[in-house]
mmCIF file of C-alpha atoms in Angstrom:
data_model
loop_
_atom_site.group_PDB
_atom_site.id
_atom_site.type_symbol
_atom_site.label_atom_id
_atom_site.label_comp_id
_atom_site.label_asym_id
_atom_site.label_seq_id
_atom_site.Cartn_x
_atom_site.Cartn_y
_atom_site.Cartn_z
ATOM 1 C CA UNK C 256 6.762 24.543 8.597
ATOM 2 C CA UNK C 257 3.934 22.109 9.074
ATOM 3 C CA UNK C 258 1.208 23.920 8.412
ATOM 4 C CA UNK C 259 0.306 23.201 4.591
ATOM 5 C CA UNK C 260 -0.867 19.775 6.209
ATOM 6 C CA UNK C 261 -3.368 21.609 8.921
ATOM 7 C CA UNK C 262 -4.885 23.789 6.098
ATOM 8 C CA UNK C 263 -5.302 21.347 3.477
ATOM 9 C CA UNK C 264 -7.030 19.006 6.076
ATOM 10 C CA UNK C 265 -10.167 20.678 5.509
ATOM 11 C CA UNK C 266 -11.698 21.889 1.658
ATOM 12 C CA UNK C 267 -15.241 23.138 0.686
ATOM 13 C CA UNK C 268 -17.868 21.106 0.036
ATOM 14 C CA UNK C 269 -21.571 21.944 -0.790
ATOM 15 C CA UNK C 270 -24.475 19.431 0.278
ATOM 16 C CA UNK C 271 -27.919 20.481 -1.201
ATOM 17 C CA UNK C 272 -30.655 19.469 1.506
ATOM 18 C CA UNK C 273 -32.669 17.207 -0.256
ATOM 19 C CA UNK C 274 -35.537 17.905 1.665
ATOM 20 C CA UNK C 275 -36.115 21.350 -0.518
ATOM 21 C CA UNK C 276 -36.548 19.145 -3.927
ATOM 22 C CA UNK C 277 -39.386 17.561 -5.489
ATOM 23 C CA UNK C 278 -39.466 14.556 -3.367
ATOM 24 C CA UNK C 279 -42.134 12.690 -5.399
ATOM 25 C CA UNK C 280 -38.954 12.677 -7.795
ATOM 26 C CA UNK C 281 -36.475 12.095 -4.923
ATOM 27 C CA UNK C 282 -33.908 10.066 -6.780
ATOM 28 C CA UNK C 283 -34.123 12.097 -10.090
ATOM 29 C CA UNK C 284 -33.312 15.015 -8.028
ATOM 30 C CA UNK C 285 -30.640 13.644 -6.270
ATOM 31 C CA UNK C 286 -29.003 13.196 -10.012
ATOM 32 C CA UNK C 287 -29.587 16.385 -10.851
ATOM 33 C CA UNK C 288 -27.891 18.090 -7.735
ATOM 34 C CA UNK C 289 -24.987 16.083 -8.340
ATOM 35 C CA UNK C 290 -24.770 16.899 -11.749
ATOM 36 C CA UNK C 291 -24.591 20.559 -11.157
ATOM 37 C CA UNK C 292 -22.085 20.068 -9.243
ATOM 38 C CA UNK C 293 -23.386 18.819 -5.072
ATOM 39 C CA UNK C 294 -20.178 17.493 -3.501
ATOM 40 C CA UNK C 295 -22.872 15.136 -1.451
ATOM 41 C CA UNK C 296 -26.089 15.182 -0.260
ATOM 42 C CA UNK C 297 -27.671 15.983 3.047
ATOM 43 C CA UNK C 298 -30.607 13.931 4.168
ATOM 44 C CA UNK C 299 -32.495 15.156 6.874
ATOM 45 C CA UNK C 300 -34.177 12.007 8.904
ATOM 46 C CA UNK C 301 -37.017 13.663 11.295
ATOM 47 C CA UNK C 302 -38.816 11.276 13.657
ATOM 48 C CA UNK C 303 -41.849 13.362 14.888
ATOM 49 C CA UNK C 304 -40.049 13.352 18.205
ATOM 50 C CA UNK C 305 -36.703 14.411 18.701
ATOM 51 C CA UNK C 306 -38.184 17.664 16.071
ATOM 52 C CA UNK C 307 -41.971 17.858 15.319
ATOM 53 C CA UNK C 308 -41.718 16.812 11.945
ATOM 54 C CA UNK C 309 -42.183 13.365 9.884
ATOM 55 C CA UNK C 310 -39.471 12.858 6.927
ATOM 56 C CA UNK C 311 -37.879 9.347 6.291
ATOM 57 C CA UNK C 312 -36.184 6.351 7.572
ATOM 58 C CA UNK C 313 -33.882 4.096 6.526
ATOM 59 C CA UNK C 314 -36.350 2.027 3.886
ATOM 60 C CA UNK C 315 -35.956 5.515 1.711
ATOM 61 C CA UNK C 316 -32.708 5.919 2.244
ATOM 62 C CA UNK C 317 -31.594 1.890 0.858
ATOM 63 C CA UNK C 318 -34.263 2.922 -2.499
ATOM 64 C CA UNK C 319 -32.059 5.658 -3.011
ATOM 65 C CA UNK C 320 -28.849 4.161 -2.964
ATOM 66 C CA UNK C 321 -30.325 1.594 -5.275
ATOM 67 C CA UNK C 322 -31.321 4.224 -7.915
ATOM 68 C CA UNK C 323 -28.280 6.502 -7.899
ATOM 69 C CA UNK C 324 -25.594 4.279 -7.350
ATOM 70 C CA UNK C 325 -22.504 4.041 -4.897
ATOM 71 C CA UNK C 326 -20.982 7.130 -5.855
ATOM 72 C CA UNK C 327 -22.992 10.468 -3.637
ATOM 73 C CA UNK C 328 -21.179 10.218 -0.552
ATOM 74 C CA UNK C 329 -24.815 10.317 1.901
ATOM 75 C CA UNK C 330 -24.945 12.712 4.586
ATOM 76 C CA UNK C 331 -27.528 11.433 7.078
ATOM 77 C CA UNK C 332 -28.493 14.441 9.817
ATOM 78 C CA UNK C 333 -30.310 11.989 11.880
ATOM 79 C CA UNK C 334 -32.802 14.444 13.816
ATOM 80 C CA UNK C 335 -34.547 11.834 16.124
ATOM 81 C CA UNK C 336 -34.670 10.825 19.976
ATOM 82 C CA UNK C 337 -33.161 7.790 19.863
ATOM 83 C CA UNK C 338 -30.266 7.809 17.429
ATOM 84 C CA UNK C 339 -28.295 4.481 18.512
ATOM 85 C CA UNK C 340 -31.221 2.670 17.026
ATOM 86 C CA UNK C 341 -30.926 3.511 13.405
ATOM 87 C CA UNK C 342 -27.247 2.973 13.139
ATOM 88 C CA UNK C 343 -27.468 -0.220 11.722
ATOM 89 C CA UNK C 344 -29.897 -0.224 9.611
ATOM 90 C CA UNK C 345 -28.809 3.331 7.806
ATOM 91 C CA UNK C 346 -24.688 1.504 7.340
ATOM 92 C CA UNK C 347 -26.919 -1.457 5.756
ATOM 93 C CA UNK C 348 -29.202 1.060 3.222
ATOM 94 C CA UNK C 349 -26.140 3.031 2.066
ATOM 95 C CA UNK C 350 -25.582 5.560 4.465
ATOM 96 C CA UNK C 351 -22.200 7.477 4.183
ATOM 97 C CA UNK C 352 -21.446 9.758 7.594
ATOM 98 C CA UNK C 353 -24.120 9.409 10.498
ATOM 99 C CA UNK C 354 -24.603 12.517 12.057
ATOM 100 C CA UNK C 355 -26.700 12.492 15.300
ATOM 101 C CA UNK C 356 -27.717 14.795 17.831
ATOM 102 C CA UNK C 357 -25.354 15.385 21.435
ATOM 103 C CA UNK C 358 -29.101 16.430 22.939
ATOM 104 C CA UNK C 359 -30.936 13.411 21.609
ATOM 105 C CA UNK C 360 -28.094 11.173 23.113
ATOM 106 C CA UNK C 361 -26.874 9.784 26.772
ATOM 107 C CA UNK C 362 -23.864 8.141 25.681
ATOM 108 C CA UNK C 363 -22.259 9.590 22.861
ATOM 109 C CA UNK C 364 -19.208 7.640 23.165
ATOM 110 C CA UNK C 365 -20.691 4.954 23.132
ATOM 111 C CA UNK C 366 -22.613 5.782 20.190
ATOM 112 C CA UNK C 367 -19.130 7.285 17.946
ATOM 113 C CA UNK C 368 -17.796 3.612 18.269
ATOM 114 C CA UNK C 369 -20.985 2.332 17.445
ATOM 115 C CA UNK C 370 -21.314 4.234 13.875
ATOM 116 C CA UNK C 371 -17.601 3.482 13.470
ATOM 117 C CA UNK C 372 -17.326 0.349 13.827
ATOM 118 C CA UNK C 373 -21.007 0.120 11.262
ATOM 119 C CA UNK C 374 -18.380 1.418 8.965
ATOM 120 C CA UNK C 375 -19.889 5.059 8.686
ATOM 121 C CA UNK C 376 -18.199 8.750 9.234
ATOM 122 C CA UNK C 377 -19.274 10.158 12.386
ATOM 123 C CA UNK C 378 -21.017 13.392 12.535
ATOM 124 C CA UNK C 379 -22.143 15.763 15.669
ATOM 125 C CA UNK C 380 -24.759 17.887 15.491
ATOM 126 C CA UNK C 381 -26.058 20.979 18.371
ATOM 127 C CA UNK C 382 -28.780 22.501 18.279
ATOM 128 C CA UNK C 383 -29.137 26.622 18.644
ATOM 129 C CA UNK C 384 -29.572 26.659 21.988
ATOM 130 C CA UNK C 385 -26.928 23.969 23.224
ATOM 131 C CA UNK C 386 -23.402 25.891 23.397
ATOM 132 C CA UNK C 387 -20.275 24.829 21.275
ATOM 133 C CA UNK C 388 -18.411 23.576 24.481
ATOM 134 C CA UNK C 389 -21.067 20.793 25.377
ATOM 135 C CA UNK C 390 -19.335 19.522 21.587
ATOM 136 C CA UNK C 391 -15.773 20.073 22.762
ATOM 137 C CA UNK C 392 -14.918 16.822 24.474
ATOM 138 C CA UNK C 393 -16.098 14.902 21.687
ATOM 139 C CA UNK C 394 -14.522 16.778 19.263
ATOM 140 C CA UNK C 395 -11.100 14.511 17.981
ATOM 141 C CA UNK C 396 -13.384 11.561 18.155
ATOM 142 C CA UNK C 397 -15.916 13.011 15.283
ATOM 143 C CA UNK C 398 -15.447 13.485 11.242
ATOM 144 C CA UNK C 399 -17.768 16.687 11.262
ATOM 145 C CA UNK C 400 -19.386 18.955 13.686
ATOM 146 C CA UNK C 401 -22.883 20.384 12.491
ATOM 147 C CA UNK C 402 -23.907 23.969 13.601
ATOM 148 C CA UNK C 403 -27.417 24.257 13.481
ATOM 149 C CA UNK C 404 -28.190 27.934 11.985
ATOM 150 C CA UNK C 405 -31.931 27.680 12.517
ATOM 151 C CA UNK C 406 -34.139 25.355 14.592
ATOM 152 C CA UNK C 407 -34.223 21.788 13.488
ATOM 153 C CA UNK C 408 -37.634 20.609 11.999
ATOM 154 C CA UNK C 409 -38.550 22.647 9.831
ATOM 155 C CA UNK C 410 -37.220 24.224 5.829
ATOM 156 C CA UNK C 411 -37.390 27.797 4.814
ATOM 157 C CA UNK C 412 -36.343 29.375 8.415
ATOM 158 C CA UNK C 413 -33.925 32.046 8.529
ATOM 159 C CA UNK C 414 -30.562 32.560 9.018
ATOM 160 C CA UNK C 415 -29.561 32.627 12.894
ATOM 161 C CA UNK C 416 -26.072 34.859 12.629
ATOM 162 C CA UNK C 417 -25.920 34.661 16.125
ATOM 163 C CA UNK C 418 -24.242 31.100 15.728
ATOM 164 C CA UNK C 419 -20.892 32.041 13.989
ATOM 165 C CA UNK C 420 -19.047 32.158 17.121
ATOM 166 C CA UNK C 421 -19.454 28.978 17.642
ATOM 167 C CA UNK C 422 -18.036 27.686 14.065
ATOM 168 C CA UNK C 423 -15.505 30.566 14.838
ATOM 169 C CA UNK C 424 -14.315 28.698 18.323
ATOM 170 C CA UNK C 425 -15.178 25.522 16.486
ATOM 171 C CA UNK C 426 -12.381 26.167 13.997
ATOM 172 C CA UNK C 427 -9.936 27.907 16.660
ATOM 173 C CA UNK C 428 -9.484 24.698 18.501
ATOM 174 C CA UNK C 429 -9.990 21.770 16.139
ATOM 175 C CA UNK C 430 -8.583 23.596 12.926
ATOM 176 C CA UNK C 431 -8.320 20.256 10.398
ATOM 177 C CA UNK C 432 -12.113 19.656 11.840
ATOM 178 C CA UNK C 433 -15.332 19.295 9.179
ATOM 179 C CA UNK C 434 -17.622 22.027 10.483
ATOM 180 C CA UNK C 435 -20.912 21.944 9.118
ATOM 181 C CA UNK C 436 -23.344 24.758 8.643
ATOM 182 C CA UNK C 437 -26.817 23.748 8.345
ATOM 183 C CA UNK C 438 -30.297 26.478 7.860
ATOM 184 C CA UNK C 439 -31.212 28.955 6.074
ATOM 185 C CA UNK C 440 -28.007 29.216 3.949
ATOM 186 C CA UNK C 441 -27.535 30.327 0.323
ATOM 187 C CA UNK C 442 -25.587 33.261 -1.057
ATOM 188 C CA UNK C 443 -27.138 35.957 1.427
ATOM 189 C CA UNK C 444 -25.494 34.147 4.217
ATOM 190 C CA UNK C 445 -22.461 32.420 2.581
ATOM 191 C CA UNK C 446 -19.847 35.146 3.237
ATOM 192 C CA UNK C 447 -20.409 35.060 7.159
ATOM 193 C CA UNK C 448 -20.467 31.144 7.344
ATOM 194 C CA UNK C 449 -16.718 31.192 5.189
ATOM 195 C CA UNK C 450 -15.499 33.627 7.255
ATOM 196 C CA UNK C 451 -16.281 31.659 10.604
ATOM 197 C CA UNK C 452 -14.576 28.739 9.297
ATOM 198 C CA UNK C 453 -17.352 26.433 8.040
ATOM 199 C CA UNK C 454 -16.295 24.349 5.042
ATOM 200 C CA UNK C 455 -19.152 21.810 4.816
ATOM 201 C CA UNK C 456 -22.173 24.087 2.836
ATOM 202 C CA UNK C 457 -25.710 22.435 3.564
ATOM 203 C CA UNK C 458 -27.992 24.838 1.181
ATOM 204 C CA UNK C 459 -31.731 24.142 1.367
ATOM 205 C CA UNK C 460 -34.378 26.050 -0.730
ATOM 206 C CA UNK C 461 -31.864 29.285 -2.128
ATOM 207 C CA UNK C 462 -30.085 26.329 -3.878
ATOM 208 C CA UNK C 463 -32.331 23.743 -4.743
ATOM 209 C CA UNK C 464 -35.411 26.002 -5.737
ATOM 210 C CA UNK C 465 -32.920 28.401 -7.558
ATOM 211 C CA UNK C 466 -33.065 28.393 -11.811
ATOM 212 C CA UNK C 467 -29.634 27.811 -11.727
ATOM 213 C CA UNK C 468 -28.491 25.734 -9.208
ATOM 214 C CA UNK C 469 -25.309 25.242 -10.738
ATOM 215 C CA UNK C 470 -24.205 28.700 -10.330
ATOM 216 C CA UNK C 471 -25.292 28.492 -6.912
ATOM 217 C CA UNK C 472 -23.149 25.348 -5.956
ATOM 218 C CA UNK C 473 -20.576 27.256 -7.750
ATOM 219 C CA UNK C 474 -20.982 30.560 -5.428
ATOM 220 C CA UNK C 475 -21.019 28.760 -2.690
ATOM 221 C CA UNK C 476 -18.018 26.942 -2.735
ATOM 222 C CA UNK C 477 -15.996 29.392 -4.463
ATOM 223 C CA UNK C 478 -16.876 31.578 -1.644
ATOM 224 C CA UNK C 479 -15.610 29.134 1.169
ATOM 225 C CA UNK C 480 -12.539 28.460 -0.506
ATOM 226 C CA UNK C 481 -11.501 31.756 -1.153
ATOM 227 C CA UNK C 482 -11.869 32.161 2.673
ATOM 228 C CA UNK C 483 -10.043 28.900 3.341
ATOM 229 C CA UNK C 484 -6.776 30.008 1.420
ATOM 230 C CA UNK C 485 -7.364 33.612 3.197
ATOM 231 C CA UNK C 486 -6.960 31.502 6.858
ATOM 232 C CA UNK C 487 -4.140 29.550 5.477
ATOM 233 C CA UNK C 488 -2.169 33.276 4.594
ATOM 234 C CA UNK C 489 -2.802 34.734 7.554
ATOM 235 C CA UNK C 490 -1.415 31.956 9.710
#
């Protein structure tokens, strides 16, 4: 009937935010969330501008690579004003899937072809207050659209429920889409994020500050799938 292939497009996959470790042991960490278990890891770039914060660049990102290898798949949330500038030089430090901003960005067109052709997965990122159908049109030209659940900038926020609708409309339309969930999430607010459709887990703080991450990662994904195979059912 066809649609096996539209429901196995998509499968869960948990991203620590490796902004919640230790980063004075940055690539140690790293190691250790993907030995519990991390399916990748989410790197949050912050340029002062774009968000009012200061994180890392590209220089970071390459020493990393270096000290755990090809194999985490690198999930760059690229949180600054002028995104077509870093493209480059994240492909060249190791960088996996280059998610940007649509309000940081005049041309983002342009700027999918751009990370393409640097050999990266394209990722597209909104921000609370910008609505899911400024995303649409751009939409079959992406590998992953990122909901923002809190306010970029900053860890430790809380959960914005409010956004679910939009991974819910997300997943309506584009159903073999990546839809990312990214802010205050950890097992409080796991079951509404699977239920809206969301299927790529970024987990801050409740997973990487948690005694037994492990079991967290676990949780998490179990969770997502078990909605995932739900969705496929009821179609």
């Amino acid at each position: 009937c066809g649609t096996e292939t539209t429901n196995m497009a998509y499968t869960a996959k948990v991203g620590p935010s490796i902004l919640s470790t230790d980063l004075s042991q940055l690539a140690r960490e790293c190691e250790r969330m993907m030995e519990c278990g991390a399916d990748y890891l989410h790197l949050d770039v912050m340029d002062g501008h774009f968000v009012p914060n200061i994180t890392f660049g590209h220089p970071m990102v390459q020493c990393l690579r270096n000290a755990v290898g090809p194999h985490p798949f690198f999930d760059m949330h690229m949180m600054v004003s002028r995104p077509e500038q870093w493209v480059t030089p994240m492909a060249a430090a190791g960088a996996n899937q280059y998610t940007f901003h649509l309000e940081a960005s005049t041309n983002p067109g342009h700027l999918i072809r751009l990370i393409r052709e640097s050999g990266m997965k394209v990722g597209l990122a909104i921000k609370p207050g910008t609505t899911v159908e400024e995303l649409a049109p751009w939409a079959g030209q992406i590998d992953m659209a990122l909901v923002m659940t809190v306010e970029p900038g900053f860890g430790g926020q809380a959960f914005m429920e409010d956004m679910m609708p939009k991974v819910s409309w997300l997943r309506s339309q584009f159903p073999s889409l990546d839809i990312e969930v990214d802010g205050g999430v950890g097992p409080d607010s796991i079951h509404r994020c699977a239920e809206a459709g969301a299927n790529m887990i970024v987990s801050g703080s409740a997973l990487v500050s948690s005694d037994d991450p492990r079991s967290v990662i676990a949780l998490l994904r179990d969770v997502v799938l078990e909605a995932i195979q739900k969705r496929s059912l009821d179609r």
